Amino acid sequence: MAFTFKQFHIDDMNCGMAVGTDSVVLGAWAQLTAAKTVLDIGAGSGLLSLMAAQRSQAHITSVELDTSAAEACQHNFHNSPWANRLTLVNSSIQDFCQQIEYQEYFDHIICNPPYFEQGTQAIQSQRAMARHTDSLSFTALLDAIHVCLAPQGNASLILPMQSMARFNEILAHSQLSLIEITNLISIVGKSANRVLCVLAHKTHPQIAPKISDITIRELSGQYTQTMVQLIRDFYLKY
């Protein structure tokens, strides 16, 4: 499908994951406006990279494993106002980390990682790869962030609430720490089903993460004012 935002256009026809609320919220929420360099892990159609380009003056490097998705991503970059600041790498993040120069760190890393555990099957293979943790485990993701993140940099992720216990278990054995959590609630009165996370390199002593909530919709189905403020620079309706 094709999606038109205020300043760019996305064609995600060949991508495993369609444009969705998770990525839009993450792209609008991530605190990357001051970053000079941004890494998008698992770029897909390029949505997060394009949102980062709109919100900052950063050079964005977008790593995407799937060849069809990478082609769509490159097409979307080429047709955007920021093509000169967007670089696509068709590679696994593991291979990318081995190839980057020793001092090439990123001020901000952004990722909407695969989130279905092994055993949950999707019909289309591209969609399955995009959504299953088999293609990018939490351990591999955290290792990549540790290698690529600048000493004072941050990484922004969105995860299902049901995956947080496992994620935190793996995080505890990594060189990263959780510094901010925003619980994402789909509609007023419901429990959070997604979590926006900010990671940084571990410091000593450890600091408790800042915790907040964002509710997406009112009971009427309309976006909350908080959500409108978050997405108004992107959605044509606002």
Coordinates of N, CA and C in Angstrom, one line a residue:
M1 N 0.8 -1.2 0.0 CA 0.0 0.0 0.0 C 0.9 1.2 0.0
A2 N 0.3 2.4 -0.4 CA 1.0 3.6 -0.4 C 0.4 4.5 0.7
F3 N 1.3 5.3 1.3 CA 0.9 6.2 2.4 C 1.5 7.5 2.1
T4 N 0.7 8.6 2.2 CA 1.2 9.9 2.0 C 1.2 10.7 3.3
F5 N 2.4 11.1 3.8 CA 2.5 11.9 5.0 C 2.7 13.4 4.5
K6 N 2.8 14.3 5.5 CA 2.9 15.7 5.1 C 4.1 16.1 4.3
Q7 N 5.2 15.4 4.5 CA 6.4 15.8 3.8 C 7.1 14.7 3.0
F8 N 6.5 13.5 3.1 CA 7.1 12.4 2.3 C 6.0 11.3 2.0
H9 N 6.4 10.4 1.2 CA 5.4 9.3 0.7 C 6.1 8.0 0.9
I10 N 5.3 7.0 1.3 CA 5.8 5.6 1.6 C 5.1 4.6 0.7
D11 N 5.8 3.9 0.0 CA 5.3 2.7 -0.7 C 5.9 1.5 -0.1
D12 N 5.0 0.7 0.6 CA 5.5 -0.5 1.3 C 5.0 -1.8 0.7
M13 N 4.7 -1.8 -0.6 CA 4.2 -3.0 -1.2 C 5.0 -4.2 -1.1
N14 N 6.4 -4.1 -1.1 CA 7.3 -5.2 -1.1 C 7.8 -5.5 0.3
C15 N 7.3 -4.9 1.3 CA 7.8 -5.0 2.6 C 7.0 -6.0 3.5
G16 N 7.7 -6.7 4.4 CA 7.1 -7.7 5.2 C 6.1 -7.0 6.2
M17 N 6.4 -5.8 6.6 CA 5.5 -5.2 7.6 C 5.0 -3.9 7.0
A18 N 3.6 -3.7 7.0 CA 3.0 -2.5 6.5 C 3.2 -1.3 7.5
V19 N 3.0 -0.1 7.0 CA 3.1 1.0 7.8 C 2.0 0.9 8.9
G20 N 2.4 1.1 10.2 CA 1.5 0.9 11.3 C 1.7 1.9 12.4
T21 N 0.8 1.9 13.3 CA 0.8 2.9 14.4 C 2.1 2.8 15.2
D22 N 2.5 1.5 15.5 CA 3.7 1.4 16.3 C 4.9 2.2 15.8
S23 N 5.2 2.0 14.5 CA 6.3 2.8 13.9 C 6.1 4.3 13.9
V24 N 4.9 4.7 13.6 CA 4.6 6.1 13.5 C 4.8 6.7 14.9
V25 N 4.3 6.1 16.0 CA 4.4 6.6 17.3 C 5.9 6.6 17.7
L26 N 6.6 5.5 17.4 CA 8.1 5.5 17.7 C 8.8 6.6 17.0
G27 N 8.6 6.8 15.7 CA 9.3 7.8 15.0 C 9.0 9.2 15.4
A28 N 7.8 9.4 15.9 CA 7.4 10.8 16.4 C 7.9 11.0 17.8
W29 N 8.0 9.9 18.6 CA 8.4 10.0 20.0 C 9.9 10.0 20.3
A30 N 10.7 9.4 19.5 CA 12.1 9.2 19.7 C 12.8 10.6 19.9
Q31 N 13.6 10.7 20.9 CA 14.3 12.0 21.2 C 15.6 12.1 20.4
L32 N 15.4 12.4 19.1 CA 16.6 12.4 18.2 C 16.8 13.7 17.5
T33 N 16.1 14.7 17.9 CA 16.2 16.0 17.1 C 17.6 16.6 17.1
A34 N 18.3 16.3 18.1 CA 19.7 16.9 18.2 C 20.8 16.0 17.6
A35 N 20.4 14.8 17.2 CA 21.4 13.8 16.8 C 22.0 14.3 15.4
K36 N 23.3 14.0 15.3 CA 23.9 14.2 14.0 C 24.0 13.0 13.1
T37 N 23.9 11.8 13.8 CA 23.9 10.5 13.1 C 22.9 9.6 13.7
V38 N 22.1 8.9 12.9 CA 21.1 8.0 13.3 C 21.2 6.7 12.6
L39 N 21.0 5.6 13.3 CA 21.0 4.3 12.7 C 19.6 3.7 12.9
D40 N 19.0 3.3 11.8 CA 17.7 2.6 11.8 C 17.9 1.1 11.5
I41 N 17.7 0.3 12.6 CA 17.9 -1.2 12.4 C 16.6 -1.9 12.0
G42 N 16.7 -2.5 10.8 CA 15.5 -3.2 10.3 C 14.6 -2.1 9.7
A43 N 15.1 -1.4 8.7 CA 14.4 -0.2 8.2 C 13.1 -0.5 7.5
G44 N 12.9 -1.7 6.9 CA 11.7 -1.9 6.2 C 11.5 -1.0 5.1
S45 N 10.3 -0.3 5.0 CA 10.0 0.6 4.0 C 10.7 2.0 4.1
G46 N 11.4 2.2 5.3 CA 12.1 3.4 5.5 C 11.3 4.4 6.3
L47 N 10.2 4.1 6.9 CA 9.4 5.0 7.6 C 10.1 5.7 8.7
L48 N 10.7 4.9 9.6 CA 11.4 5.5 10.7 C 12.5 6.4 10.3
S49 N 13.3 6.0 9.3 CA 14.4 6.8 8.8 C 13.9 8.2 8.2
L50 N 12.8 8.1 7.5 CA 12.2 9.3 6.9 C 11.6 10.2 8.0
M51 N 11.0 9.7 9.0 CA 10.6 10.5 10.1 C 11.7 11.2 10.8
A52 N 12.8 10.4 11.0 CA 14.0 11.0 11.6 C 14.6 12.1 10.8
A53 N 14.6 11.9 9.4 CA 15.1 12.9 8.5 C 14.3 14.2 8.6
Q54 N 13.0 14.0 8.7 CA 12.1 15.2 8.8 C 12.3 15.9 10.1
R55 N 12.6 15.2 11.2 CA 12.7 15.8 12.5 C 14.1 16.3 12.9
S56 N 15.1 16.1 12.1 CA 16.4 16.4 12.5 C 17.2 16.8 11.2
Q57 N 18.5 17.2 11.5 CA 19.4 17.4 10.4 C 20.4 16.3 10.3
A58 N 20.1 15.2 10.9 CA 21.1 14.0 11.0 C 21.3 13.3 9.6
H59 N 22.4 12.7 9.5 CA 22.6 11.7 8.4 C 22.1 10.4 9.0
I60 N 21.2 9.7 8.2 CA 20.6 8.5 8.7 C 21.1 7.3 7.9
T61 N 21.6 6.3 8.6 CA 22.0 5.0 8.0 C 20.9 4.0 8.3
S62 N 20.4 3.4 7.2 CA 19.2 2.4 7.4 C 19.7 1.0 7.0
V63 N 19.6 0.1 7.9 CA 20.1 -1.3 7.6 C 18.8 -2.2 7.4
E64 N 18.7 -2.8 6.3 CA 17.6 -3.7 6.0 C 18.1 -5.0 5.4
L65 N 17.7 -6.1 6.0 CA 18.2 -7.4 5.5 C 17.5 -7.9 4.2
D66 N 16.1 -7.7 4.2 CA 15.4 -8.3 3.1 C 15.6 -7.4 1.8
T67 N 15.9 -8.1 0.7 CA 16.2 -7.4 -0.5 C 15.0 -6.6 -1.1
S68 N 13.9 -7.2 -1.1 CA 12.7 -6.5 -1.6 C 12.3 -5.3 -0.8
A69 N 12.4 -5.5 0.5 CA 12.1 -4.3 1.4 C 13.2 -3.2 1.2
A70 N 14.4 -3.6 1.0 CA 15.5 -2.6 0.8 C 15.3 -1.9 -0.5
E71 N 14.8 -2.5 -1.6 CA 14.5 -1.8 -2.8 C 13.4 -0.8 -2.6
A72 N 12.3 -1.2 -1.9 CA 11.2 -0.3 -1.6 C 11.7 0.9 -0.8
C73 N 12.6 0.6 0.2 CA 13.1 1.6 1.0 C 14.0 2.6 0.2
Q74 N 14.8 2.1 -0.7 CA 15.6 3.0 -1.5 C 14.8 3.9 -2.4
H75 N 13.7 3.3 -2.9 CA 12.8 4.1 -3.7 C 12.2 5.2 -2.9
N76 N 11.7 4.9 -1.7 CA 11.1 5.9 -0.9 C 12.1 7.0 -0.5
F77 N 13.4 6.6 -0.2 CA 14.4 7.6 0.1 C 14.6 8.5 -1.1
H78 N 14.8 7.9 -2.3 CA 15.1 8.7 -3.5 C 14.0 9.8 -3.8
N79 N 12.8 9.4 -3.5 CA 11.6 10.4 -3.7 C 11.4 11.3 -2.6
S80 N 12.2 11.3 -1.6 CA 12.0 12.2 -0.4 C 12.8 13.5 -0.5
P81 N 12.5 14.5 0.3 CA 13.3 15.7 0.2 C 14.7 15.6 0.9
W82 N 15.0 14.4 1.5 CA 16.2 14.3 2.2 C 17.1 13.2 1.7
A83 N 17.0 12.9 0.4 CA 17.8 11.8 -0.2 C 19.3 11.9 0.1
N84 N 19.8 13.1 0.2 CA 21.2 13.2 0.4 C 21.7 12.9 1.8
R85 N 20.7 12.7 2.7 CA 21.0 12.4 4.1 C 20.6 11.0 4.5
L86 N 20.2 10.2 3.6 CA 19.7 8.9 3.8 C 20.5 7.8 3.1
T87 N 21.1 6.9 3.8 CA 22.0 5.9 3.2 C 21.4 4.5 3.6
L88 N 21.1 3.7 2.6 CA 20.6 2.4 2.8 C 21.7 1.3 2.7
V89 N 21.7 0.4 3.6 CA 22.6 -0.8 3.6 C 21.8 -2.0 3.6
N90 N 21.9 -2.8 2.5 CA 21.1 -4.1 2.4 C 22.0 -5.2 3.1
S91 N 21.7 -5.4 4.3 CA 22.6 -6.3 5.1 C 21.9 -6.7 6.4
S92 N 22.4 -7.7 7.0 CA 21.9 -8.0 8.4 C 22.7 -7.0 9.3
I93 N 22.1 -6.7 10.5 CA 22.7 -5.8 11.4 C 24.0 -6.4 11.9
Q94 N 24.0 -7.7 12.0 CA 25.2 -8.4 12.5 C 26.4 -8.2 11.6
D95 N 26.2 -8.3 10.3 CA 27.2 -8.1 9.3 C 27.6 -6.6 9.2
F96 N 26.6 -5.8 9.4 CA 26.9 -4.3 9.3 C 27.8 -3.9 10.5
C97 N 27.6 -4.5 11.7 CA 28.4 -4.2 12.9 C 29.8 -4.6 12.7
Q98 N 30.0 -5.7 12.0 CA 31.4 -6.2 11.7 C 32.1 -5.3 10.7
Q99 N 31.4 -4.7 9.8 CA 32.0 -3.9 8.7 C 32.2 -2.4 9.0
I100 N 31.5 -1.9 10.0 CA 31.7 -0.4 10.3 C 33.0 -0.1 10.8
E101 N 33.5 1.1 10.6 CA 34.8 1.5 11.1 C 34.8 1.6 12.6
Y102 N 35.9 1.4 13.2 CA 36.0 1.3 14.7 C 35.4 2.5 15.4
Q103 N 35.6 3.7 14.8 CA 35.1 4.9 15.5 C 33.8 5.4 15.0
E104 N 33.1 4.6 14.2 CA 31.8 5.0 13.6 C 30.7 4.7 14.6
Y105 N 30.4 5.6 15.4 CA 29.3 5.5 16.4 C 28.1 6.4 15.9
F106 N 26.9 6.0 16.4 CA 25.7 6.7 16.1 C 25.2 7.4 17.4
D107 N 24.7 8.7 17.2 CA 24.2 9.4 18.3 C 22.8 8.8 18.8
H108 N 22.1 8.3 17.8 CA 20.8 7.7 18.2 C 20.5 6.5 17.3
I109 N 20.0 5.5 17.9 CA 19.6 4.3 17.2 C 18.1 4.1 17.4
I110 N 17.4 3.7 16.3 CA 16.0 3.6 16.4 C 15.6 2.2 15.7
C111 N 14.6 1.5 16.4 CA 14.3 0.2 15.9 C 12.9 -0.2 16.3
N112 N 12.1 -0.7 15.4 CA 10.9 -1.4 15.7 C 11.1 -2.9 15.4
P113 N 11.6 -3.6 16.4 CA 12.2 -5.0 16.2 C 11.1 -6.0 15.9
P114 N 11.4 -7.2 15.3 CA 10.5 -8.3 15.2 C 10.0 -8.7 16.6
Y115 N 8.8 -9.1 16.7 CA 8.3 -9.3 18.1 C 7.5 -10.6 18.3
F116 N 7.3 -11.4 17.3 CA 6.6 -12.7 17.5 C 7.6 -13.7 17.9
E117 N 7.3 -14.4 19.0 CA 8.2 -15.5 19.4 C 8.1 -16.7 18.4
Q118 N 9.1 -17.5 18.5 CA 9.2 -18.7 17.6 C 7.9 -19.6 17.8
G119 N 7.4 -20.1 16.7 CA 6.2 -20.9 16.9 C 4.9 -20.2 16.4
T120 N 4.9 -18.9 16.4 CA 3.8 -18.1 15.9 C 4.0 -17.9 14.4
Q121 N 3.1 -18.4 13.6 CA 3.4 -18.5 12.1 C 2.6 -17.4 11.4
A122 N 3.3 -16.7 10.5 CA 2.6 -15.7 9.6 C 2.5 -16.4 8.2
I123 N 1.5 -15.9 7.5 CA 1.3 -16.6 6.2 C 2.4 -16.3 5.2
Q124 N 2.7 -15.1 5.0 CA 3.7 -14.7 4.0 C 5.1 -14.7 4.6
S125 N 6.1 -15.2 3.8 CA 7.4 -15.4 4.4 C 8.1 -14.1 4.8
Q126 N 7.9 -13.0 3.9 CA 8.4 -11.7 4.2 C 7.8 -11.2 5.5
R127 N 6.5 -11.3 5.6 CA 5.9 -10.8 6.9 C 6.3 -11.6 8.1
A128 N 6.5 -12.9 7.9 CA 7.0 -13.7 9.0 C 8.4 -13.3 9.4
M129 N 9.3 -13.0 8.5 CA 10.6 -12.6 8.8 C 10.6 -11.3 9.5
A130 N 9.7 -10.4 9.1 CA 9.7 -9.1 9.7 C 9.1 -9.1 11.1
R131 N 8.3 -10.1 11.4 CA 7.7 -10.1 12.7 C 8.2 -11.1 13.7
H132 N 9.0 -12.1 13.3 CA 9.5 -13.1 14.2 C 10.9 -12.7 14.8
T133 N 11.0 -12.9 16.1 CA 12.3 -12.7 16.7 C 13.4 -13.5 16.2
D134 N 13.1 -14.6 15.5 CA 14.1 -15.5 14.9 C 15.1 -14.7 14.0
S135 N 14.5 -13.7 13.3 CA 15.3 -12.9 12.3 C 16.2 -11.9 13.0
L136 N 15.9 -11.5 14.2 CA 16.7 -10.6 15.0 C 16.4 -10.8 16.5
S137 N 17.1 -11.6 17.2 CA 16.9 -11.9 18.6 C 17.2 -10.7 19.4
F138 N 16.6 -10.6 20.6 CA 16.9 -9.5 21.5 C 18.4 -9.5 21.8
T139 N 19.0 -10.6 22.0 CA 20.4 -10.7 22.3 C 21.2 -10.0 21.1
A140 N 20.9 -10.4 19.9 CA 21.6 -9.8 18.7 C 21.3 -8.3 18.6
L141 N 20.1 -7.9 18.9 CA 19.8 -6.5 18.8 C 20.5 -5.7 19.9
L142 N 20.6 -6.1 21.1 CA 21.3 -5.4 22.1 C 22.8 -5.4 21.9
D143 N 23.3 -6.5 21.4 CA 24.7 -6.5 21.0 C 25.0 -5.5 19.9
A144 N 24.2 -5.4 18.9 CA 24.4 -4.4 17.8 C 24.3 -3.0 18.4
I145 N 23.3 -2.7 19.2 CA 23.2 -1.4 19.8 C 24.5 -1.0 20.6
H146 N 24.9 -2.0 21.4 CA 26.2 -1.7 22.2 C 27.3 -1.4 21.3
V147 N 27.5 -2.1 20.2 CA 28.6 -1.8 19.3 C 28.5 -0.5 18.6
C148 N 27.3 -0.1 18.2 CA 27.1 1.0 17.3 C 26.8 2.3 18.0
L149 N 26.3 2.3 19.2 CA 25.9 3.5 19.9 C 27.0 4.3 20.4
A150 N 27.0 5.6 20.2 CA 28.0 6.5 20.7 C 28.0 6.5 22.3
P151 N 29.1 6.8 22.9 CA 29.2 6.7 24.4 C 28.0 7.5 25.1
Q152 N 27.6 8.6 24.6 CA 26.5 9.4 25.2 C 25.2 9.3 24.5
G153 N 25.1 8.3 23.5 CA 23.9 8.2 22.7 C 22.8 7.4 23.4
N154 N 21.7 7.4 22.7 CA 20.5 6.7 23.1 C 19.9 5.9 22.0
A155 N 19.2 4.8 22.4 CA 18.5 4.0 21.4 C 17.0 3.9 21.8
S156 N 16.1 4.1 20.8 CA 14.7 4.1 21.1 C 14.1 2.9 20.4
L157 N 13.3 2.1 21.1 CA 12.6 0.9 20.6 C 11.2 0.9 21.0
I158 N 10.4 0.1 20.3 CA 9.0 -0.2 20.7 C 8.8 -1.7 20.8
L159 N 8.3 -2.2 21.9 CA 8.2 -3.6 22.2 C 6.8 -4.0 22.7
P160 N 6.3 -5.2 22.5 CA 5.0 -5.6 23.1 C 5.2 -5.7 24.6
M161 N 4.2 -5.4 25.4 CA 4.3 -5.5 26.8 C 4.6 -7.0 27.2
Q162 N 4.0 -7.9 26.5 CA 4.2 -9.3 26.8 C 5.7 -9.8 26.6
S163 N 6.5 -9.0 25.9 CA 7.9 -9.4 25.7 C 8.8 -8.8 26.7
M164 N 8.3 -7.9 27.5 CA 9.2 -7.1 28.3 C 9.9 -7.9 29.4
A165 N 9.3 -8.9 29.9 CA 10.0 -9.7 31.0 C 11.2 -10.4 30.3
R166 N 11.0 -11.0 29.2 CA 12.1 -11.6 28.5 C 13.2 -10.6 28.1
F167 N 12.8 -9.5 27.6 CA 13.7 -8.4 27.1 C 14.5 -7.9 28.3
N168 N 13.9 -7.7 29.5 CA 14.6 -7.2 30.6 C 15.6 -8.2 31.2
E169 N 15.2 -9.5 31.0 CA 16.1 -10.6 31.5 C 17.4 -10.6 30.7
I170 N 17.3 -10.4 29.3 CA 18.4 -10.3 28.5 C 19.2 -9.0 28.7
L171 N 18.5 -7.9 28.8 CA 19.1 -6.6 29.0 C 20.0 -6.6 30.3
A172 N 19.6 -7.3 31.3 CA 20.3 -7.4 32.6 C 21.7 -7.9 32.4
H173 N 21.9 -8.7 31.3 CA 23.2 -9.4 31.1 C 24.0 -8.6 29.9
S174 N 23.5 -7.5 29.5 CA 24.1 -6.7 28.5 C 24.9 -5.5 29.1
Q175 N 25.4 -4.7 28.2 CA 26.2 -3.5 28.6 C 25.3 -2.3 28.5
L176 N 24.0 -2.5 28.4 CA 23.1 -1.4 28.2 C 22.1 -1.3 29.4
S177 N 21.5 -0.1 29.6 CA 20.5 0.0 30.6 C 19.3 0.8 30.1
L178 N 18.1 0.5 30.7 CA 16.9 1.2 30.4 C 16.8 2.5 31.1
I179 N 16.7 3.6 30.4 CA 16.6 4.9 31.1 C 15.3 5.6 31.0
E180 N 14.4 5.1 30.1 CA 13.1 5.7 30.0 C 12.1 4.6 29.5
I181 N 10.9 4.6 30.1 CA 9.8 3.7 29.6 C 8.5 4.5 29.5
T182 N 7.9 4.4 28.3 CA 6.6 5.0 28.1 C 5.6 3.9 27.7
N183 N 4.7 3.7 28.6 CA 3.7 2.6 28.3 C 2.6 3.1 27.3
L184 N 2.4 2.4 26.3 CA 1.5 2.8 25.2 C 0.2 2.1 25.3
I185 N -0.9 2.9 25.5 CA -2.2 2.3 25.8 C -3.1 2.6 24.6
S186 N -3.7 1.5 24.1 CA -4.4 1.7 22.8 C -5.7 2.5 22.9
I187 N -6.4 2.4 24.0 CA -7.6 3.2 24.2 C -7.8 3.4 25.7
V188 N -8.5 4.5 26.1 CA -8.7 4.9 27.5 C -9.3 3.7 28.2
G189 N -8.8 3.4 29.4 CA -9.3 2.3 30.2 C -8.7 1.0 30.0
K190 N -7.9 0.8 29.0 CA -7.2 -0.5 28.7 C -5.8 -0.5 29.4
S191 N -5.3 -1.7 29.5 CA -3.9 -1.8 29.9 C -3.0 -1.6 28.8
A192 N -1.8 -1.2 29.1 CA -0.8 -0.9 28.0 C -0.4 -2.2 27.3
N193 N -0.3 -2.2 26.0 CA 0.0 -3.4 25.2 C 1.3 -3.2 24.4
R194 N 1.9 -2.0 24.5 CA 3.2 -1.7 23.9 C 4.0 -0.9 24.8
V195 N 5.3 -0.9 24.7 CA 6.2 -0.1 25.6 C 7.3 0.5 24.7
L196 N 7.4 1.9 24.8 CA 8.4 2.6 24.2 C 9.6 2.7 25.2
C197 N 10.8 2.3 24.7 CA 11.9 2.2 25.6 C 13.1 3.1 25.1
V198 N 13.8 3.7 26.0 CA 15.1 4.3 25.7 C 16.2 3.6 26.4
L199 N 17.2 3.2 25.7 CA 18.4 2.6 26.2 C 19.6 3.5 26.1
A200 N 20.6 3.2 27.0 CA 21.9 3.9 27.0 C 22.9 3.0 27.5
H201 N 24.2 3.3 27.3 CA 25.3 2.5 27.9 C 25.1 2.5 29.4
K202 N 25.5 1.4 30.0 CA 25.4 1.3 31.5 C 26.3 2.4 32.2
T203 N 25.7 2.9 33.2 CA 26.5 3.8 34.1 C 26.5 3.2 35.5
H204 N 27.4 3.7 36.3 CA 27.5 3.2 37.7 C 27.5 4.5 38.6
P205 N 26.6 4.6 39.6 CA 25.5 3.7 39.9 C 24.4 3.7 38.8
Q206 N 23.6 2.7 38.8 CA 22.4 2.6 37.9 C 21.3 3.6 38.3
I207 N 20.7 4.2 37.3 CA 19.6 5.2 37.6 C 18.3 4.5 37.2
A208 N 17.3 4.7 38.1 CA 15.9 4.1 37.8 C 15.4 4.8 36.6
P209 N 14.7 4.1 35.7 CA 14.2 4.7 34.4 C 13.0 5.6 34.7
K210 N 12.9 6.6 33.9 CA 11.7 7.5 34.0 C 10.6 6.8 33.3
I211 N 9.4 6.8 34.0 CA 8.2 6.1 33.5 C 7.0 7.0 33.2
S212 N 6.4 6.9 32.1 CA 5.2 7.7 31.7 C 4.3 6.8 30.9
D213 N 3.1 7.4 30.5 CA 2.1 6.7 29.7 C 1.7 7.6 28.6
I214 N 1.3 7.0 27.4 CA 0.6 7.7 26.3 C -0.6 6.8 26.0
T215 N -1.8 7.4 25.9 CA -3.0 6.8 25.5 C -3.3 7.2 24.0
I216 N -3.5 6.3 23.1 CA -3.7 6.6 21.7 C -5.1 7.1 21.4
R217 N -6.1 6.4 21.9 CA -7.5 6.8 21.5 C -8.4 7.0 22.7
E218 N -9.3 7.9 22.5 CA -10.4 8.1 23.5 C -11.4 6.9 23.3
L219 N -12.4 6.8 24.2 CA -13.4 5.8 24.0 C -14.2 6.0 22.8
S220 N -14.3 7.2 22.3 CA -15.0 7.5 21.0 C -14.3 7.0 19.8
G221 N -13.1 6.6 20.0 CA -12.2 6.2 18.8 C -11.4 7.2 18.3
Q222 N -11.6 8.5 18.7 CA -10.8 9.6 18.2 C -9.4 9.6 18.9
Y223 N -8.4 10.1 18.3 CA -7.1 10.2 18.9 C -7.2 11.2 20.1
T224 N -6.4 10.8 21.2 CA -6.3 11.7 22.3 C -5.5 13.0 21.9
Q225 N -5.6 14.0 22.7 CA -4.8 15.2 22.4 C -3.3 15.0 22.4
T226 N -2.9 14.1 23.3 CA -1.5 13.8 23.4 C -1.0 13.1 22.1
M227 N -1.8 12.2 21.6 CA -1.5 11.5 20.4 C -1.5 12.5 19.2
V228 N -2.5 13.4 19.1 CA -2.5 14.4 18.1 C -1.3 15.3 18.1
Q229 N -0.9 15.7 19.3 CA 0.3 16.5 19.4 C 1.6 15.8 18.9
L230 N 1.6 14.5 19.1 CA 2.7 13.6 18.7 C 2.8 13.5 17.2
I231 N 1.7 13.3 16.5 CA 1.7 12.9 15.1 C 1.4 14.1 14.2
R232 N 1.0 15.3 14.7 CA 0.5 16.3 13.9 C 1.5 16.8 12.8
D233 N 2.8 16.6 13.0 CA 3.7 17.0 11.9 C 3.8 16.0 10.8
F234 N 3.1 14.9 10.9 CA 3.2 13.8 9.9 C 1.9 13.5 9.2
Y235 N 0.8 13.4 10.0 CA -0.5 13.0 9.4 C -1.2 14.2 8.7
L236 N -1.7 13.9 7.5 CA -2.3 15.0 6.7 C -3.5 15.6 7.4
K237 N -4.2 14.7 8.1 CA -5.5 15.1 8.8 C -5.3 16.3 9.7
Y238 N -4.1 16.4 10.3 CA -3.8 17.4 11.3 C -2.9 18.5 10.9

